[in-house]
Coordinates of C-alpha atoms and ligand atoms in Angstrom, one line a residue:
M882 CA -17.3 6.9 28.4
P883 CA -18.6 4.5 25.5
A884 CA -16.5 1.8 23.7
T885 CA -14.2 3.5 21.2
N886 CA -15.5 3.4 17.7
L887 CA -12.2 4.1 16.0
R888 CA -12.9 5.6 12.4
I889 CA -9.9 7.0 11.3
P890 CA -8.5 5.8 8.2
G891 CA -5.6 4.0 9.7
P892 CA -4.4 2.8 12.1
I893 CA -7.4 0.7 11.7
E894 CA -9.2 -1.2 14.4
L895 CA -7.9 -4.7 14.7
P896 CA -9.8 -7.9 15.5
E897 CA -9.0 -9.6 19.0
H898 CA -7.1 -12.5 17.1
I899 CA -5.0 -10.3 15.5
L900 CA -4.0 -8.2 18.5
A901 CA -3.2 -11.4 20.1
E902 CA -0.5 -12.3 17.5
C903 CA 1.3 -9.2 18.7
S904 CA 1.9 -10.7 22.2
R905 CA 3.6 -13.7 20.9
P906 CA 7.1 -14.1 22.5
M907 CA 10.0 -12.5 20.5
I908 CA 12.1 -14.6 18.3
S909 CA 15.5 -14.2 16.6
H910 CA 15.1 -12.0 13.6
R911 CA 18.5 -13.8 12.2
G912 CA 17.0 -17.1 12.6
S913 CA 15.0 -19.5 10.3
E914 CA 11.7 -18.9 12.1
F915 CA 11.8 -15.3 11.0
A916 CA 13.0 -16.1 7.5
E917 CA 9.6 -18.1 7.0
I918 CA 7.6 -15.3 8.3
L919 CA 9.2 -12.9 6.1
H920 CA 9.2 -15.0 2.9
E921 CA 5.4 -15.8 3.8
I922 CA 4.5 -12.1 4.1
T923 CA 6.5 -10.8 1.0
D924 CA 5.1 -13.8 -1.2
S925 CA 1.5 -13.0 0.0
A926 CA 2.1 -9.1 -0.5
K927 CA 3.1 -10.0 -4.3
G928 CA -0.5 -10.6 -5.0
L929 CA -1.7 -7.7 -3.4
F930 CA 0.6 -5.3 -5.4
G931 CA -0.1 -7.6 -8.5
I932 CA 3.7 -8.1 -9.2
D933 CA 6.0 -11.0 -9.9
G934 CA 9.0 -8.9 -8.9
D935 CA 10.2 -8.2 -5.5
V936 CA 8.6 -6.8 -2.2
F937 CA 10.6 -5.5 0.8
L938 CA 9.5 -5.5 4.3
L939 CA 10.7 -1.9 5.8
S940 CA 10.9 -0.9 9.6
S941 CA 8.8 2.1 9.0
S942 CA 5.6 3.8 8.4
G943 CA 4.4 4.8 4.9
T944 CA 6.1 7.9 4.7
G945 CA 9.5 5.7 5.2
A946 CA 8.7 3.5 2.3
M947 CA 7.8 6.5 0.4
E948 CA 11.4 7.9 0.8
A949 CA 12.8 4.4 0.0
A950 CA 10.7 5.0 -3.3
V951 CA 12.6 8.3 -4.0
V952 CA 16.3 7.8 -2.9
N953 CA 16.6 4.3 -4.6
F954 CA 15.6 5.5 -8.0
F955 CA 16.5 9.1 -8.3
S956 CA 19.2 11.5 -8.2
P957 CA 19.3 15.2 -7.6
G958 CA 18.5 17.3 -10.6
D959 CA 16.2 14.6 -12.0
A960 CA 13.0 16.0 -13.5
V961 CA 10.0 14.2 -12.1
L962 CA 6.2 15.0 -12.2
V963 CA 4.0 14.7 -9.2
V964 CA 0.2 14.4 -9.5
R965 CA -1.0 16.9 -6.6
G966 CA -4.4 15.9 -5.6
G967 CA -4.3 15.9 -1.7
V968 CA -2.3 16.2 1.4
F969 CA -0.3 12.8 0.7
A970 CA 0.7 13.6 -2.9
D971 CA 1.8 17.2 -1.4
R972 CA 4.2 15.0 1.1
T973 CA 5.5 13.1 -1.9
R974 CA 6.4 16.7 -3.6
A975 CA 7.9 17.9 -0.8
M976 CA 10.2 14.7 0.1
A977 CA 11.1 14.7 -3.8
T978 CA 12.3 18.4 -3.6
A979 CA 13.9 17.6 0.0
F980 CA 16.2 15.3 -2.0
G981 CA 17.0 17.7 -4.7
L982 CA 14.9 16.3 -7.6
D983 CA 13.7 18.8 -10.2
V984 CA 9.8 18.7 -9.3
D985 CA 7.1 19.6 -11.7
V986 CA 3.5 19.5 -10.1
L987 CA 0.4 18.5 -12.0
E988 CA -2.5 20.1 -9.9
V989 CA -5.6 18.2 -9.6
E990 CA -8.5 19.8 -7.8
W991 CA -9.0 18.4 -4.2
G992 CA -11.9 15.9 -4.2
D993 CA -11.4 14.9 -7.9
A994 CA -9.2 12.3 -9.7
V995 CA -6.4 13.0 -12.1
D996 CA -7.3 12.9 -15.7
P997 CA -5.2 10.7 -17.6
A998 CA -5.2 12.8 -20.7
A999 CA -3.8 15.8 -18.5
V1000 CA -0.9 13.2 -17.7
A1001 CA -0.5 12.2 -21.2
R1002 CA 0.0 15.9 -22.2
R1003 CA 2.6 16.8 -19.4
V1004 CA 4.7 13.6 -20.2
E1005 CA 4.6 14.5 -23.8
A1006 CA 5.8 18.2 -23.0
R1007 CA 8.9 17.6 -21.2
E1008 CA 11.1 14.2 -20.6
Y1009 CA 10.7 13.1 -17.1
R1010 CA 12.7 10.6 -15.2
G1011 CA 9.6 9.5 -13.0
L1012 CA 5.9 10.1 -12.4
F1013 CA 4.4 9.8 -8.8
L1014 CA 0.8 9.3 -8.2
T1015 CA -1.2 8.6 -5.1
H1016 CA -3.5 5.5 -5.9
N1017 CA -5.9 6.5 -3.0
E1018 CA -5.6 10.0 -1.9
T1019 CA -6.6 9.2 2.1
S1020 CA -7.0 13.3 2.6
T1021 CA -9.7 13.6 0.0
G1022 CA -11.0 10.2 -0.2
V1023 CA -10.6 9.9 -3.8
M1024 CA -9.3 7.0 -5.9
N1025 CA -7.2 7.6 -9.0
D1026 CA -7.3 5.5 -12.0
V1027 CA -3.9 3.8 -12.0
E1028 CA -4.5 1.6 -14.6
A1029 CA -5.5 4.5 -17.4
V1030 CA -2.7 6.6 -16.0
G1031 CA -0.2 3.5 -16.7
G1032 CA -1.7 3.2 -20.2
V1033 CA -0.6 6.6 -21.3
L1034 CA 2.8 6.1 -20.1
R1035 CA 3.3 3.0 -22.4
G1036 CA 6.5 3.4 -24.7
L1037 CA 7.9 5.8 -22.3
D1038 CA 11.4 5.3 -20.5
L1039 CA 9.9 6.6 -17.1
L1040 CA 9.7 5.2 -13.6
F1041 CA 5.9 5.0 -12.5
V1042 CA 5.5 5.3 -8.7
V1043 CA 2.7 4.8 -7.1
D1044 CA 1.6 5.6 -3.5
G1045 CA -0.5 2.5 -2.3
V1046 CA -0.5 3.1 1.2
S1047 CA -4.4 3.4 1.7
S1048 CA -5.2 1.1 -1.2
V1049 CA -3.2 -2.0 -1.3
G1050 CA -5.0 -4.8 0.2
A1051 CA -8.5 -3.2 -0.3
I1052 CA -8.6 -1.9 -4.0
P1053 CA -7.0 -3.8 -6.9
L1054 CA -3.6 -2.7 -7.9
R1055 CA -2.0 -4.6 -10.7
M1056 CA 1.5 -3.3 -11.0
D1057 CA 2.7 -5.5 -13.8
D1058 CA -0.4 -5.5 -15.8
W1059 CA -0.9 -1.5 -15.3
R1060 CA 2.8 -0.6 -16.1
V1061 CA 3.4 0.6 -12.5
D1062 CA 7.3 0.0 -11.7
V1063 CA 7.3 1.1 -7.9
A1064 CA 4.6 1.0 -5.2
Y1065 CA 4.4 1.1 -1.4
S1066 CA 2.2 0.8 1.1
A1067 CA 1.9 0.5 5.1
S1068 CA 0.8 -2.3 7.8
Q1069 CA -1.7 -0.1 9.5
K1070 CA -4.1 0.3 6.8
A1071 CA -5.8 -2.2 4.6
W1072 CA -3.3 -5.0 5.7
T1073 CA -5.2 -5.2 9.1
A1074 CA -1.7 -4.9 11.3
P1075 CA -0.5 -2.3 13.6
P1076 CA 1.6 0.5 12.3
G1077 CA 5.4 -0.3 12.0
A1078 CA 6.0 -1.9 8.6
G1079 CA 6.2 -0.5 5.3
L1080 CA 5.8 -2.5 2.1
L1081 CA 7.9 -1.6 -0.9
A1082 CA 7.3 -3.4 -4.4
V1083 CA 9.9 -3.0 -7.1
G1084 CA 9.7 -4.4 -10.6
S1085 CA 12.2 -4.7 -13.4
R1086 CA 12.5 -1.0 -14.5
G1087 CA 12.9 -0.2 -10.9
W1088 CA 16.1 -2.1 -11.0
K1089 CA 17.3 -0.6 -14.0
F1090 CA 16.7 3.0 -12.7
N1091 CA 18.3 1.8 -9.5
N1092 CA 21.6 1.4 -11.1
D1093 CA 22.5 4.9 -11.6
A1094 CA 20.4 6.7 -9.0
S1095 CA 22.6 8.8 -6.7
C1096 CA 20.4 10.2 -3.9
P1097 CA 22.1 9.8 -0.6
R1098 CA 20.5 6.7 1.3
F1099 CA 21.4 4.2 4.2
Y1100 CA 18.7 3.1 6.3
F1101 CA 16.6 2.4 3.1
D1102 CA 19.3 1.4 0.7
L1103 CA 17.7 -1.3 -1.7
T1104 CA 20.9 -3.0 -2.3
T1105 CA 21.4 -3.5 1.4
M1106 CA 17.8 -4.8 1.8
R1107 CA 18.0 -7.1 -1.5
Q1108 CA 21.1 -8.7 0.2
A1109 CA 19.4 -9.3 3.3
L1110 CA 16.2 -10.6 1.7
K1111 CA 18.2 -13.3 0.4
Q1112 CA 19.3 -14.6 3.8
G1113 CA 15.5 -14.5 4.9
Q1114 CA 16.4 -11.2 6.6
C1115 CA 15.7 -7.3 6.9
P1116 CA 19.1 -5.5 7.3
W1117 CA 17.7 -3.7 10.5
T1118 CA 15.6 -5.2 13.3
P1119 CA 12.2 -5.8 11.9
P1120 CA 8.9 -5.0 13.8
L1121 CA 8.4 -8.5 15.0
P1122 CA 4.7 -8.0 16.5
V1123 CA 3.7 -6.4 13.5
C1124 CA 5.1 -9.1 11.4
F1125 CA 3.3 -11.8 13.6
A1126 CA -0.2 -9.9 12.8
L1127 CA 0.7 -9.5 9.0
R1128 CA 1.3 -13.0 8.7
A1129 CA -2.1 -13.9 10.2
S1130 CA -4.0 -11.3 8.4
L1131 CA -2.5 -12.0 5.1
R1132 CA -3.3 -15.5 5.6
E1133 CA -7.1 -14.4 6.3
M1134 CA -7.0 -12.7 3.0
R1135 CA -5.6 -15.6 1.1
E1136 CA -8.4 -17.8 2.6
E1137 CA -11.0 -15.4 1.8
G1138 CA -9.8 -14.8 -1.9
L1139 CA -8.4 -11.4 -3.1
D1140 CA -11.4 -10.8 -5.3
R1141 CA -13.5 -11.2 -2.8
V1142 CA -11.7 -8.8 -0.4
F1143 CA -12.0 -6.2 -3.2
S1144 CA -15.4 -6.7 -3.8
R1145 CA -16.0 -6.4 -0.1
H1146 CA -14.4 -2.9 0.1
H1147 CA -16.3 -1.7 -2.9
E1148 CA -19.6 -2.9 -1.2
V1149 CA -18.7 -1.3 2.2
G1150 CA -17.5 1.9 0.3
E1151 CA -20.8 2.0 -1.4
F1152 CA -22.9 1.4 1.8
V1153 CA -21.1 4.1 3.7
R1154 CA -21.7 6.7 0.8
R1155 CA -25.2 6.0 0.8
R1156 CA -25.7 6.0 4.3
V1157 CA -23.8 9.5 4.2
I1158 CA -26.1 10.9 1.5
E1159 CA -29.3 9.5 3.1
S1160 CA -28.5 11.3 6.3
G1161 CA -28.4 14.5 4.3
M1162 CA -24.6 15.2 4.4
D1163 CA -22.2 16.1 1.5
L1164 CA -19.7 13.8 0.4
F1165 CA -16.3 15.8 -0.5
A1166 CA -15.0 13.5 -3.4
R1167 CA -16.9 13.3 -6.8
H1168 CA -19.0 10.4 -6.3
E1169 CA -17.7 8.5 -9.4
V1170 CA -14.2 8.6 -7.8
A1171 CA -15.0 8.2 -4.4
S1172 CA -12.8 6.0 -2.3
D1173 CA -13.5 2.6 -1.4
T1174 CA -11.3 2.7 1.9
V1175 CA -11.9 6.3 3.1
T1176 CA -15.2 8.6 3.0
A1177 CA -14.5 12.5 3.5
I1178 CA -17.3 14.5 4.3
R1179 CA -17.7 18.3 3.9
F1180 CA -18.6 20.1 7.1
P1181 CA -21.5 22.7 6.8
P1182 CA -19.8 26.1 6.6
T1183 CA -21.0 27.1 10.1
T1184 CA -19.8 24.0 11.8
D1185 CA -17.1 24.2 14.6
A1186 CA -15.0 21.3 13.4
G1187 CA -12.8 21.2 16.7
A1188 CA -16.1 20.9 18.8
F1189 CA -17.7 18.3 16.6
M1190 CA -14.7 15.9 16.7
T1191 CA -14.5 16.5 20.5
R1192 CA -18.3 15.7 21.3
A1193 CA -18.2 12.5 18.9
R1194 CA -15.2 11.2 20.8
E1195 CA -16.5 12.2 24.4
D1196 CA -20.3 11.8 24.2
F1197 CA -20.2 8.9 21.6
G1198 CA -16.8 7.2 21.6
T1199 CA -16.5 7.9 18.0
V1200 CA -13.1 9.2 16.6
F1201 CA -13.4 10.6 13.2
G1202 CA -10.4 11.4 11.0
G1203 CA -10.2 15.1 10.7
G1204 CA -9.2 17.4 7.6
E1205 CA -5.5 17.3 7.1
G1206 CA -3.3 20.1 5.8
E1207 CA -5.7 22.7 3.5
L1208 CA -8.7 20.7 4.5
R1209 CA -8.5 21.2 8.2
G1210 CA -11.7 22.4 9.6
K1211 CA -13.4 21.9 6.1
I1212 CA -14.0 18.2 6.0
F1213 CA -14.1 15.0 8.4
R1214 CA -13.2 11.3 7.3
I1215 CA -14.6 8.0 8.1
G1216 CA -12.3 5.1 7.6
H1217 CA -13.4 1.8 6.1
M1218 CA -10.6 -0.4 5.2
G1219 CA -9.6 -4.0 6.2
W1220 CA -11.7 -5.5 8.7
T1221 CA -14.9 -3.6 8.8
D1222 CA -18.2 -3.8 10.8
R1223 CA -21.3 -2.1 9.3
S1224 CA -23.0 -1.5 12.5
A1225 CA -20.0 0.5 13.5
L1226 CA -19.9 2.3 10.4
S1227 CA -23.6 2.9 10.6
G1228 CA -23.3 4.0 13.9
A1229 CA -20.6 6.6 13.1
V1230 CA -22.6 7.9 10.2
D1231 CA -25.7 8.4 12.7
V1232 CA -23.4 10.0 14.9
A1233 CA -21.9 12.7 12.5
A1234 CA -25.5 13.3 11.1
G1235 CA -26.7 13.9 14.7
L1236 CA -24.2 16.3 15.5
L1237 CA -24.6 18.2 12.3
D1238 CA -28.3 18.4 12.5
Ligands
PMP1582 N1 0.3 8.3 1.7 C1 -0.8 7.9 2.0 C2 -1.8 7.8 1.0 C3 -1.3 8.0 3.2 O1 -2.7 7.8 3.7 C4 -0.5 8.1 4.3 C5 -0.8 7.9 5.8 N2 -2.1 8.1 6.0 C6 1.0 8.2 3.9 C7 1.3 8.3 2.7 C8 2.0 8.4 5.2 O2 1.9 7.2 5.9 P1 2.6 7.1 7.4 O3 1.5 7.7 8.2 O4 2.3 5.6 7.9 O5 4.0 7.7 7.4

């Protein structure tokens, strides 16, 4: 069995020295040592989110952070608009519906990004309390233009919520400059840490909306989290090994410089797309909006997707991401976020092209 080339779009492969952080001895999560770690993480995270406001560390995956972004700012019956361009946007729709919000959907062809003018038309036609947009739709390999969408929301008293699970730390998000009020992400993606921590960033409009939001909540209640953060704590037991790893990876990102981190991801994204096209395979996303953290590739119509995935794994140690939801059996995905090695990416493209030949 060859060594594994884990190419799913998160949890990502971690370098040895980050993995080693996870085996540090446990510490008290109510003590000063943890307070320092937590503040270091949340302060660095502000740079990645492009926000001067507040960042919280949640003991959860990205979906927990998504739930926090719904329950803390909305009430049952609130009219919201969800831009639905893939599986994760659809999860936001399902979640908002589950909490009793009055959800309208702006459908976007899967594989394409939302047209900001279409958002403008919808928010003019009905008064919404919130707009949900997935920055990087991991299921289709598409990046949405958050800045342009934020631009059409200026002047509206509406909460702009962005799913940054597979973008933040790899693709620029400038919440304060782009009129984004709430955004969230997760440790197992570009943050280069294991799964287990959600990150939630809240700007000033978020706090205003929080005042009269009545969705039921407890574990993810922002008031409890804010109180705890003042003491350098999380309200509930934090995922300590993930925090150790996050602190280390964020230090490295600061040393590298965020601009360089972002340009490196763009270069790697271009590299993978070029290799895929040169190898005769079909990108699923429209090239102009293709993601710099994950590339989705269309299977030829006759391919047995299950057999492809099994052979890639068993014969070549290469683990691709499959298609999810409606895209199951139609596409596969190659993740390239965080710490990436071009030869491993190139190798994965070669394995795929060989199997599809
Ligand atoms: N949103 C996006 C864009 C994602 O990529 C994911 C995970 N792939 C999620 C939400 C859900 O995150 P998690 O699996 O960590 O709950």
